[in-house]
GROMACS .gro file of C-alpha atoms in nm:
model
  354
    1UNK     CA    1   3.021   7.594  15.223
    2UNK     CA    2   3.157   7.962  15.276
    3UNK     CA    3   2.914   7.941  15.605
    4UNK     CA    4   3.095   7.634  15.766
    5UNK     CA    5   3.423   7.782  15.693
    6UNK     CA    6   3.370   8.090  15.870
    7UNK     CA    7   3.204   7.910  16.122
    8UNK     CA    8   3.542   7.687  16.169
    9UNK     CA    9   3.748   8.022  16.140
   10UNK     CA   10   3.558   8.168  16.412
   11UNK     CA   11   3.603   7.858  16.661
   12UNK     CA   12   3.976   7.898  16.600
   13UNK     CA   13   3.996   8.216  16.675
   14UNK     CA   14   3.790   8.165  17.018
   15UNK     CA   15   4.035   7.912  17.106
   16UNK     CA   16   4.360   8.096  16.940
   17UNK     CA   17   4.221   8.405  17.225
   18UNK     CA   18   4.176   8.135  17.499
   19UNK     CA   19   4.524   8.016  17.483
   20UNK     CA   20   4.682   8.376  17.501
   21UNK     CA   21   4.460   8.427  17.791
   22UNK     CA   22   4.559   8.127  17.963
   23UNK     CA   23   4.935   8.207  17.830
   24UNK     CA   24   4.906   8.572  17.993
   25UNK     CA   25   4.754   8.413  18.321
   26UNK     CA   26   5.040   8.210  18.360
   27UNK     CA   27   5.296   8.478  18.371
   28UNK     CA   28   5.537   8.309  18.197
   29UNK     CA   29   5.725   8.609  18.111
   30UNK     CA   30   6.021   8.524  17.962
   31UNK     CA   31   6.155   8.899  17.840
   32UNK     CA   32   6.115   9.012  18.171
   33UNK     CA   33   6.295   8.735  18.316
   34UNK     CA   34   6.587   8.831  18.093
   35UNK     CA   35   6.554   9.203  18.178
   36UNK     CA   36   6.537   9.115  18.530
   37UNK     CA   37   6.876   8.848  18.513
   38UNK     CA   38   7.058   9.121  18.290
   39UNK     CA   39   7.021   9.383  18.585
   40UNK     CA   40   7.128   9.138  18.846
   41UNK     CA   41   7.464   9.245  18.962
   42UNK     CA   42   7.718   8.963  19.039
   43UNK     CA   43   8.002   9.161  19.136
   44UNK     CA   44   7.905   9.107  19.571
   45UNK     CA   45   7.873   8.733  19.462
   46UNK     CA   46   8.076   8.648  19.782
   47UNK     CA   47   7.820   8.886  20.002
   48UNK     CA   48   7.546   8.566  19.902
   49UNK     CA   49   7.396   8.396  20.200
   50UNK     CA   50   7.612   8.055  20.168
   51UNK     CA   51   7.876   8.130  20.046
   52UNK     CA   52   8.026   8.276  20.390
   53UNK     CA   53   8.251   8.039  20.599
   54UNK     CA   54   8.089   8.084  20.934
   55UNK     CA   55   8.433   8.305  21.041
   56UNK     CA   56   8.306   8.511  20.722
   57UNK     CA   57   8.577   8.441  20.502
   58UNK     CA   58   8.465   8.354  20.133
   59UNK     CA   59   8.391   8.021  20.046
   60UNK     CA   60   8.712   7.906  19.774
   61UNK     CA   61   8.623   7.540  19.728
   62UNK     CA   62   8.599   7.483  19.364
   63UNK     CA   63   8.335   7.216  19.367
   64UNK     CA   64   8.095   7.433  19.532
   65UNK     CA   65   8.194   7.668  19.267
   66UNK     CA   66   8.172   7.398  18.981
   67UNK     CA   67   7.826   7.309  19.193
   68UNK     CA   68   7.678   7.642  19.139
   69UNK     CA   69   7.768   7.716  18.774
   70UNK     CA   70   7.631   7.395  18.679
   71UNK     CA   71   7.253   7.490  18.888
   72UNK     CA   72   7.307   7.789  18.687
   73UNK     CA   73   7.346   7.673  18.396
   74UNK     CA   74   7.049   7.443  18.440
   75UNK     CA   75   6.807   7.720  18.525
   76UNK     CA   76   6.956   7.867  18.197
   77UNK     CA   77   6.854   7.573  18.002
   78UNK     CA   78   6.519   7.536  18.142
   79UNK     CA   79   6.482   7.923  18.035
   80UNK     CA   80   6.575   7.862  17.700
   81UNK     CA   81   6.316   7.638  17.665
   82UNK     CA   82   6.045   7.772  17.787
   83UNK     CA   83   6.135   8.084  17.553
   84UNK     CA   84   6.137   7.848  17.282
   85UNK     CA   85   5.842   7.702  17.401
   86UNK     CA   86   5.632   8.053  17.390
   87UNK     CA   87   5.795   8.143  17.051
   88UNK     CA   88   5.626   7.904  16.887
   89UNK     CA   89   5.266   7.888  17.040
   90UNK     CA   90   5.239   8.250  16.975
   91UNK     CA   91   5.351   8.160  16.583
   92UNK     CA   92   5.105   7.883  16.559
   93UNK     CA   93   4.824   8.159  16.703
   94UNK     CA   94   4.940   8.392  16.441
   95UNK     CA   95   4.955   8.149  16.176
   96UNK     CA   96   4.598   8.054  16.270
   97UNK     CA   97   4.402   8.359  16.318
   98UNK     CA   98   4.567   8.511  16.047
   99UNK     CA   99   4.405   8.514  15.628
  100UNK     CA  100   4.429   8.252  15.411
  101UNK     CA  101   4.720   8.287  15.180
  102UNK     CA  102   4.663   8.421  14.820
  103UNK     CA  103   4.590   8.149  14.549
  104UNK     CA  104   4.875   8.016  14.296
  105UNK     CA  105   4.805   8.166  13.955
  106UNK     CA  106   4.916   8.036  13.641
  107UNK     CA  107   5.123   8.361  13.567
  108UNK     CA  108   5.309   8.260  13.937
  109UNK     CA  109   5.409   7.919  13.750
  110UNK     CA  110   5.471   8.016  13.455
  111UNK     CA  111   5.729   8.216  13.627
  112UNK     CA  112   5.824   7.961  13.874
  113UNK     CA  113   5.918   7.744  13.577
  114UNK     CA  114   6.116   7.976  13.409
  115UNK     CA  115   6.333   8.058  13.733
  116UNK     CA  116   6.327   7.643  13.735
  117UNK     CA  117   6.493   7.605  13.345
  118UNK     CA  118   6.697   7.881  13.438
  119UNK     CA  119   6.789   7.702  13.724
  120UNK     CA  120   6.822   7.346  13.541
  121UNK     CA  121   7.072   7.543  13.244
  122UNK     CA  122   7.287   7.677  13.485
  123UNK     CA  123   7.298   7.372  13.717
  124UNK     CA  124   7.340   7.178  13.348
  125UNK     CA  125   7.643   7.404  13.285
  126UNK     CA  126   7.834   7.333  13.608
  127UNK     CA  127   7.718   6.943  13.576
  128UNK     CA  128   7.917   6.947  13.228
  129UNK     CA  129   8.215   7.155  13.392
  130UNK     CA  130   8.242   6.934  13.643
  131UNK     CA  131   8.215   6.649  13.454
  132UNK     CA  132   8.516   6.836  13.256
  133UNK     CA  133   8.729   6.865  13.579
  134UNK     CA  134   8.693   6.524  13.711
  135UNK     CA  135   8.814   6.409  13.348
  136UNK     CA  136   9.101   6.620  13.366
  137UNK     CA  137   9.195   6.501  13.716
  138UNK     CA  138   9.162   6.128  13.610
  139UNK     CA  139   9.415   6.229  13.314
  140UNK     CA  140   9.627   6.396  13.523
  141UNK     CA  141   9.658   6.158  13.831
  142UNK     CA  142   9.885   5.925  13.681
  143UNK     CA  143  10.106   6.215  13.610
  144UNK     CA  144  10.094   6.337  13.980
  145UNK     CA  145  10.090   6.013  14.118
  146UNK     CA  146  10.421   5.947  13.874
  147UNK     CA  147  10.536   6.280  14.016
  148UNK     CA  148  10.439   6.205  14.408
  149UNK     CA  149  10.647   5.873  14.398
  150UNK     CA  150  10.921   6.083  14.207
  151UNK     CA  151  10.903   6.342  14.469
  152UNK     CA  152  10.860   6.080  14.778
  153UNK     CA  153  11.171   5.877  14.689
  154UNK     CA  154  11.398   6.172  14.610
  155UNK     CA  155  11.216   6.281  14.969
  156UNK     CA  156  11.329   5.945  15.144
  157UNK     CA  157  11.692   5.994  14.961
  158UNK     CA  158  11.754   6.296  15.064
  159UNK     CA  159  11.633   6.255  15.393
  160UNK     CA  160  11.874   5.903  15.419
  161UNK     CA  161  12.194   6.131  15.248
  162UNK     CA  162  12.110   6.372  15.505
  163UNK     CA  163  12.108   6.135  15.818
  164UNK     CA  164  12.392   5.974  15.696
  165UNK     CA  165  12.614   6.330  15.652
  166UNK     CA  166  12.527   6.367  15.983
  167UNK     CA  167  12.647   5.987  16.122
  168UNK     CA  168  12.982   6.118  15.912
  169UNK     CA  169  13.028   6.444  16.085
  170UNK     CA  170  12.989   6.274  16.400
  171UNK     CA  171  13.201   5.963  16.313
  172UNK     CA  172  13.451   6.262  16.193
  173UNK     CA  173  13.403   6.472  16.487
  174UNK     CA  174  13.481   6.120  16.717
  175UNK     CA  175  13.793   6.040  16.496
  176UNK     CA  176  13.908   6.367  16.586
  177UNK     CA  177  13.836   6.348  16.939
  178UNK     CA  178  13.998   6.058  16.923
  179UNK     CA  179  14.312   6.148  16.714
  180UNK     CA  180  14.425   6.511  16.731
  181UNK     CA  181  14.637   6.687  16.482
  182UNK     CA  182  15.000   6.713  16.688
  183UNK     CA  183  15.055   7.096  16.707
  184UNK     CA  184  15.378   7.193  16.536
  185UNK     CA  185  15.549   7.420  16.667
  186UNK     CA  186  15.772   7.721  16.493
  187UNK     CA  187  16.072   7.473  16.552
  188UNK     CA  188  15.941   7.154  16.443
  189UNK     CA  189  15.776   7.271  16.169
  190UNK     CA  190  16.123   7.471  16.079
  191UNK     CA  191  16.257   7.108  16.104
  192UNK     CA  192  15.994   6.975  15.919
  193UNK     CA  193  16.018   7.207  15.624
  194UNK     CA  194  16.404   7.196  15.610
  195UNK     CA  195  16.392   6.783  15.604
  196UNK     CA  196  16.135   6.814  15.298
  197UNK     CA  197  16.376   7.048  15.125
  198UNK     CA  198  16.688   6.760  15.159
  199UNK     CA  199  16.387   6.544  15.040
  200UNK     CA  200  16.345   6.756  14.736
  201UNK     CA  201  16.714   6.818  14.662
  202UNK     CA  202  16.789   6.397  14.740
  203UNK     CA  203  16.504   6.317  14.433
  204UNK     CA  204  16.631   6.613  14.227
  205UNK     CA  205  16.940   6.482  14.221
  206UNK     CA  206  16.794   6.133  14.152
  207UNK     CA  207  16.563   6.244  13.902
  208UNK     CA  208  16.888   6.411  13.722
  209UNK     CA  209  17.097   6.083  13.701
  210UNK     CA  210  16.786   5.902  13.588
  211UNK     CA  211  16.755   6.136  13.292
  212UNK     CA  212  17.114   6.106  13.206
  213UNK     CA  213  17.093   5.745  13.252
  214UNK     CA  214  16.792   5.755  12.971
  215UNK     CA  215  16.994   5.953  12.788
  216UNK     CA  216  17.253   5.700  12.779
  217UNK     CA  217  16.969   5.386  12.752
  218UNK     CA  218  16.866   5.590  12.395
  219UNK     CA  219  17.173   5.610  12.265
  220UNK     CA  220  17.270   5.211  12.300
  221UNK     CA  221  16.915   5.188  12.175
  222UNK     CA  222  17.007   5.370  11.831
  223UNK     CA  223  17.297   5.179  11.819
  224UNK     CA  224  17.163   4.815  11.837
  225UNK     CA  225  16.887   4.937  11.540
  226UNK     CA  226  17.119   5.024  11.342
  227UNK     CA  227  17.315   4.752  11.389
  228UNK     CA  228  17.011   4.546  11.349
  229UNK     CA  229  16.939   4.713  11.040
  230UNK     CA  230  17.341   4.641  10.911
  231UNK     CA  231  17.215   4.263  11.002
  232UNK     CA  232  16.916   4.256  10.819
  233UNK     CA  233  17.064   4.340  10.501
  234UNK     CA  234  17.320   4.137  10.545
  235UNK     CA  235  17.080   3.871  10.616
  236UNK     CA  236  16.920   3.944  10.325
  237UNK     CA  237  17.215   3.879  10.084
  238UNK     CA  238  17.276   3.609  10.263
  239UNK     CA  239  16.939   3.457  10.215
  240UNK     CA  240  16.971   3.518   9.806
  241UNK     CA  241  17.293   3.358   9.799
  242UNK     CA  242  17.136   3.040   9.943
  243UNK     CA  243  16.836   3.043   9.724
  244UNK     CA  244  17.051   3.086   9.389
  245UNK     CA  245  17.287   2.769   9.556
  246UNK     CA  246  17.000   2.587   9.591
  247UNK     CA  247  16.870   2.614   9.248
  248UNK     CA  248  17.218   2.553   9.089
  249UNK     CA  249  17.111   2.247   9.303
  250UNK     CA  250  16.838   2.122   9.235
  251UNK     CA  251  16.847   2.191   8.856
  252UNK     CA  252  17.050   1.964   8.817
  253UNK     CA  253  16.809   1.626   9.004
  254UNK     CA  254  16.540   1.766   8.988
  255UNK     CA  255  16.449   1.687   8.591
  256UNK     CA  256  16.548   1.306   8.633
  257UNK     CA  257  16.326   1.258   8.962
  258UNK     CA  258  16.032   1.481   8.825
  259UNK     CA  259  16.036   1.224   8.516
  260UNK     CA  260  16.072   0.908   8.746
  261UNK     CA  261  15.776   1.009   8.977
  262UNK     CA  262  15.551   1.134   8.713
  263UNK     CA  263  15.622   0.782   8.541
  264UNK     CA  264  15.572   0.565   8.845
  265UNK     CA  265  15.255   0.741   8.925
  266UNK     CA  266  15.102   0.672   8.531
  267UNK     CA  267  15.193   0.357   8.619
  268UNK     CA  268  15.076   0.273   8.961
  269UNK     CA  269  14.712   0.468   8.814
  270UNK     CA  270  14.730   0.234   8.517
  271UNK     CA  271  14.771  -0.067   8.755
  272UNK     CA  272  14.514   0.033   9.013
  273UNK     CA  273  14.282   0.189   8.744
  274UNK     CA  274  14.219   0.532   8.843
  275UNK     CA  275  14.022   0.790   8.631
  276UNK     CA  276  14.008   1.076   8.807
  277UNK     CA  277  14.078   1.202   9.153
  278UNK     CA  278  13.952   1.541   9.312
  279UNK     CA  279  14.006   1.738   9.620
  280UNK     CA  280  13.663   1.894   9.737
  281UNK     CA  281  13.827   2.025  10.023
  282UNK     CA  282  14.087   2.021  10.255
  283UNK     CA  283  13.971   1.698  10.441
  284UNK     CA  284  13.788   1.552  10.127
  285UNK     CA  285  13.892   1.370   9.857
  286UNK     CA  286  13.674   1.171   9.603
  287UNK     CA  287  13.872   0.904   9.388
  288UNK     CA  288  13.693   0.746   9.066
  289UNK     CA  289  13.824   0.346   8.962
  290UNK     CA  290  13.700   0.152   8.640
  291UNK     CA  291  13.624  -0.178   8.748
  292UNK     CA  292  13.634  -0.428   8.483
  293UNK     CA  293  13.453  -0.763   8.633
  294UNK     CA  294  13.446  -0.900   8.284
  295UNK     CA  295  13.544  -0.820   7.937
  296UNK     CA  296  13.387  -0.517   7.793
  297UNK     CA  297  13.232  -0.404   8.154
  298UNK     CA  298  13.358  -0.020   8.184
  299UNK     CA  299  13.212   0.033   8.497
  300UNK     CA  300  13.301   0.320   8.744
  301UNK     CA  301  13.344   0.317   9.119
  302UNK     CA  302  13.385   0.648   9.312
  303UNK     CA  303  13.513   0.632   9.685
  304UNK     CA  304  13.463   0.946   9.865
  305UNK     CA  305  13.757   1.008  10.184
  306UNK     CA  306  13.642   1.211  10.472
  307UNK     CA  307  13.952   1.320  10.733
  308UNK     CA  308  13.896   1.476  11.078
  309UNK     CA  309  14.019   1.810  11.023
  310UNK     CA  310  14.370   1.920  11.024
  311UNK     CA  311  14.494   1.537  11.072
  312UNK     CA  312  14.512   1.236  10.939
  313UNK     CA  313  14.251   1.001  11.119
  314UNK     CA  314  13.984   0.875  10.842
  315UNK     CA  315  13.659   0.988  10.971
  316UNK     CA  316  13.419   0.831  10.699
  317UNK     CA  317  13.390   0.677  10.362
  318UNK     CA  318  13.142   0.723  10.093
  319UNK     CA  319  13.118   0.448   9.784
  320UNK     CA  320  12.878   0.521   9.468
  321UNK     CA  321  12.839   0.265   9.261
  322UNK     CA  322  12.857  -0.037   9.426
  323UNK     CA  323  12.553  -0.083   9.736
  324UNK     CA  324  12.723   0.014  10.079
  325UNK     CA  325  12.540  -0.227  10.246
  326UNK     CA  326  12.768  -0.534  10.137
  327UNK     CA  327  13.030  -0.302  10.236
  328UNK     CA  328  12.960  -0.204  10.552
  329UNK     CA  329  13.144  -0.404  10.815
  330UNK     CA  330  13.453  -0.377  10.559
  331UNK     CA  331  13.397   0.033  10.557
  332UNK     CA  332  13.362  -0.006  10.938
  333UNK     CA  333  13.691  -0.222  11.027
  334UNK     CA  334  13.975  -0.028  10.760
  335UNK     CA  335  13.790   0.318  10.942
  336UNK     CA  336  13.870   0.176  11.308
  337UNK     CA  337  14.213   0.105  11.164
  338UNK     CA  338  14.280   0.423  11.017
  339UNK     CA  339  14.400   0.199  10.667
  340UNK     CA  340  14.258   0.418  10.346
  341UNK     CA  341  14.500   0.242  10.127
  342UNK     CA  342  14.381  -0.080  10.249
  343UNK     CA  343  14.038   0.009  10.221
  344UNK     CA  344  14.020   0.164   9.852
  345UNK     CA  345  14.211  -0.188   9.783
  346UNK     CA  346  13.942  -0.452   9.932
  347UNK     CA  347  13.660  -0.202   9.782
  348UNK     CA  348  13.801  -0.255   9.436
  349UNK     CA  349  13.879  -0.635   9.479
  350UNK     CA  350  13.483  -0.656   9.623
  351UNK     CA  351  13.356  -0.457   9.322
  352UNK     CA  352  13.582  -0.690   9.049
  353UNK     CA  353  13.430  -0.988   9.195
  354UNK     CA  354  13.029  -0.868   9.196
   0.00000   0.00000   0.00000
């Protein structure tokens, strides 16, 4: 095995020394060529063969210029490569004919793991910082986003207040154009000044009889209250006078009638049968009958009035004790006429005969 390897090792390194020999033979020799184009002097460019004007003048044109830098650059180009080229044949004949690299021990793993975990920890610790940043700018981006807008429309406002002071100073600066301030001169404003002060001196004096003339106003003002106040009392006295007449009055009808309508009222309840009568509220009234259909029957009727407020206009009637169905087109026709006394009456009459 070792024999065919050194057998193979010595064919490459026959042909490895064939190809430098043809290489050499070629005389591709790129480091002189540089040597040689660094030591080329360009200054008597315009002494070249070519570019002469046949008078002798140099040649200006710029596209024969333009035509020549881009031949040389070419050439350049084509150099570069074949450098290139040369570089690496002559590394893949060193890499050949030179010894086979050492073996991999396990000592140069072991310690090509631990640079790897070393690695893998620190790479582990910027994974979780990063991880860390990104988090914080998710938090944050509402916050600067909030901030941006914030920023952008207080941005756009003051850029807008800003044109539009502008538009003013130039819509001022036009009005002014347009309207100049009269110049006063020492006379007319002399003029001016002394017709303010007859101004001043004209509402001075006006302002002084309007004072005195409020002066006056306050005093007829006292007056009148007290003279209202005299008036008052007086009304008073007055008043108390009239209300001890009136008693004097009245004390002496006012027994006899008291004791006629309280008698006419017993018997006008004693005739119509009333028991009891109640005011729920002011536009409610509930009224109780006995109804006596027959001897002994002590039966009660209640009728309930219901007014519109404040007036009146009967706005519904409620009977207990006797069915409101028979006496519903009766309820129905006294409401429509607005009759309570005339209803109460055919309810009762209705409730005798049942």
């Amino acid at each position: 095995m070792s024999t065919s390897n050194e057998s193979q090792r010595a064919a490459a390194l026959e042909a490895a020394r064939t190809l430098q020999t043809t290489l050499h033979n070629a005389r591709l020799h790129i480091l002189e060529a540089r040597s040689q184009f660094d030591s080329k002097r360009f200054d008597d460019i315009a002494d070249w063969p070519g570019l002469l004007e046949p008078g002798g003048a140099p040649i200006k044109d710029p596209a024969i210029i333009a035509g020549d830098v881009a031949a040389q650059t070419s050439f350049l180009n084509k150099l570069k490569f074949q450098y290139l080229e040369q570089n690496a044949k002559d590394k893949y004949v060193k890499t050949i004919v030179s010894d086979d690299p050492q073996p991999v021990t396990a000592h140069d793993k072991e310690e090509l793991r631990a640079s790897n975990e070393k690695k893998k920890k620190v790479l582990k610790a910027a994974k979780v910082k990063l991880a860390e940043k990104y988090k914080d700018i998710r938090n944050l981006a509402p916050f600067v986003e909030e901030d941006y807008q914030k920023a952008k429309s207080l941005t756009d406002e003051a850029a807008s207040l800003s044109q539009k002071i502008v538009d003013a100073r130039l819509a001022l600066t036009r009005l002014r154009q347009a309207h100049p301030h009269p110049r006063l001169t020492l006379t007319s404003a002399q003029a001016q000044l002394d017709e303010q002060v007859m101004q001043m001196q004209v509402s001075d004096a006006e302002l002084q009889g309007l004072g005195e003339q409020v002066a006056r106003v306050k005093e007829r003002v006292k007056e009148g209250a007290r003279e209202l106040e005299g008036l008052r009392a007086r009304r008073a006295e007055v008043e108390k006078e009239v209300k001890a007449v009136k008693v004097e009055v009245e004390d002496e009808r006012v027994a006899p009638l008291y004791e006629w309508f309280t008698a006419s009222l017993a018997f006008m309840h004693s005739i119509t049968g009333l028991a009891s009568k109640h005011s729920v509220s002011e536009n409610e009234l509930r009224l109780t009958y006995f109804v006596d259909a027959a001897p002994g029957d002590n039966r009660q009727v209640t009728v309930t009035l219901l007014f519109v407020p404040n007036t009146r206009q009967l706005a519904d009637v409620h009977v207990e004790g006797v069915s409101e169905d028979d006496l519903g087109d009766l309820i129905d026709s006294h409401i429509q006429a607005n009759d309570a006394p005339g209803l109460i009456a055919a309810v009762l009459a209705r409730s005798r005969l049942k």
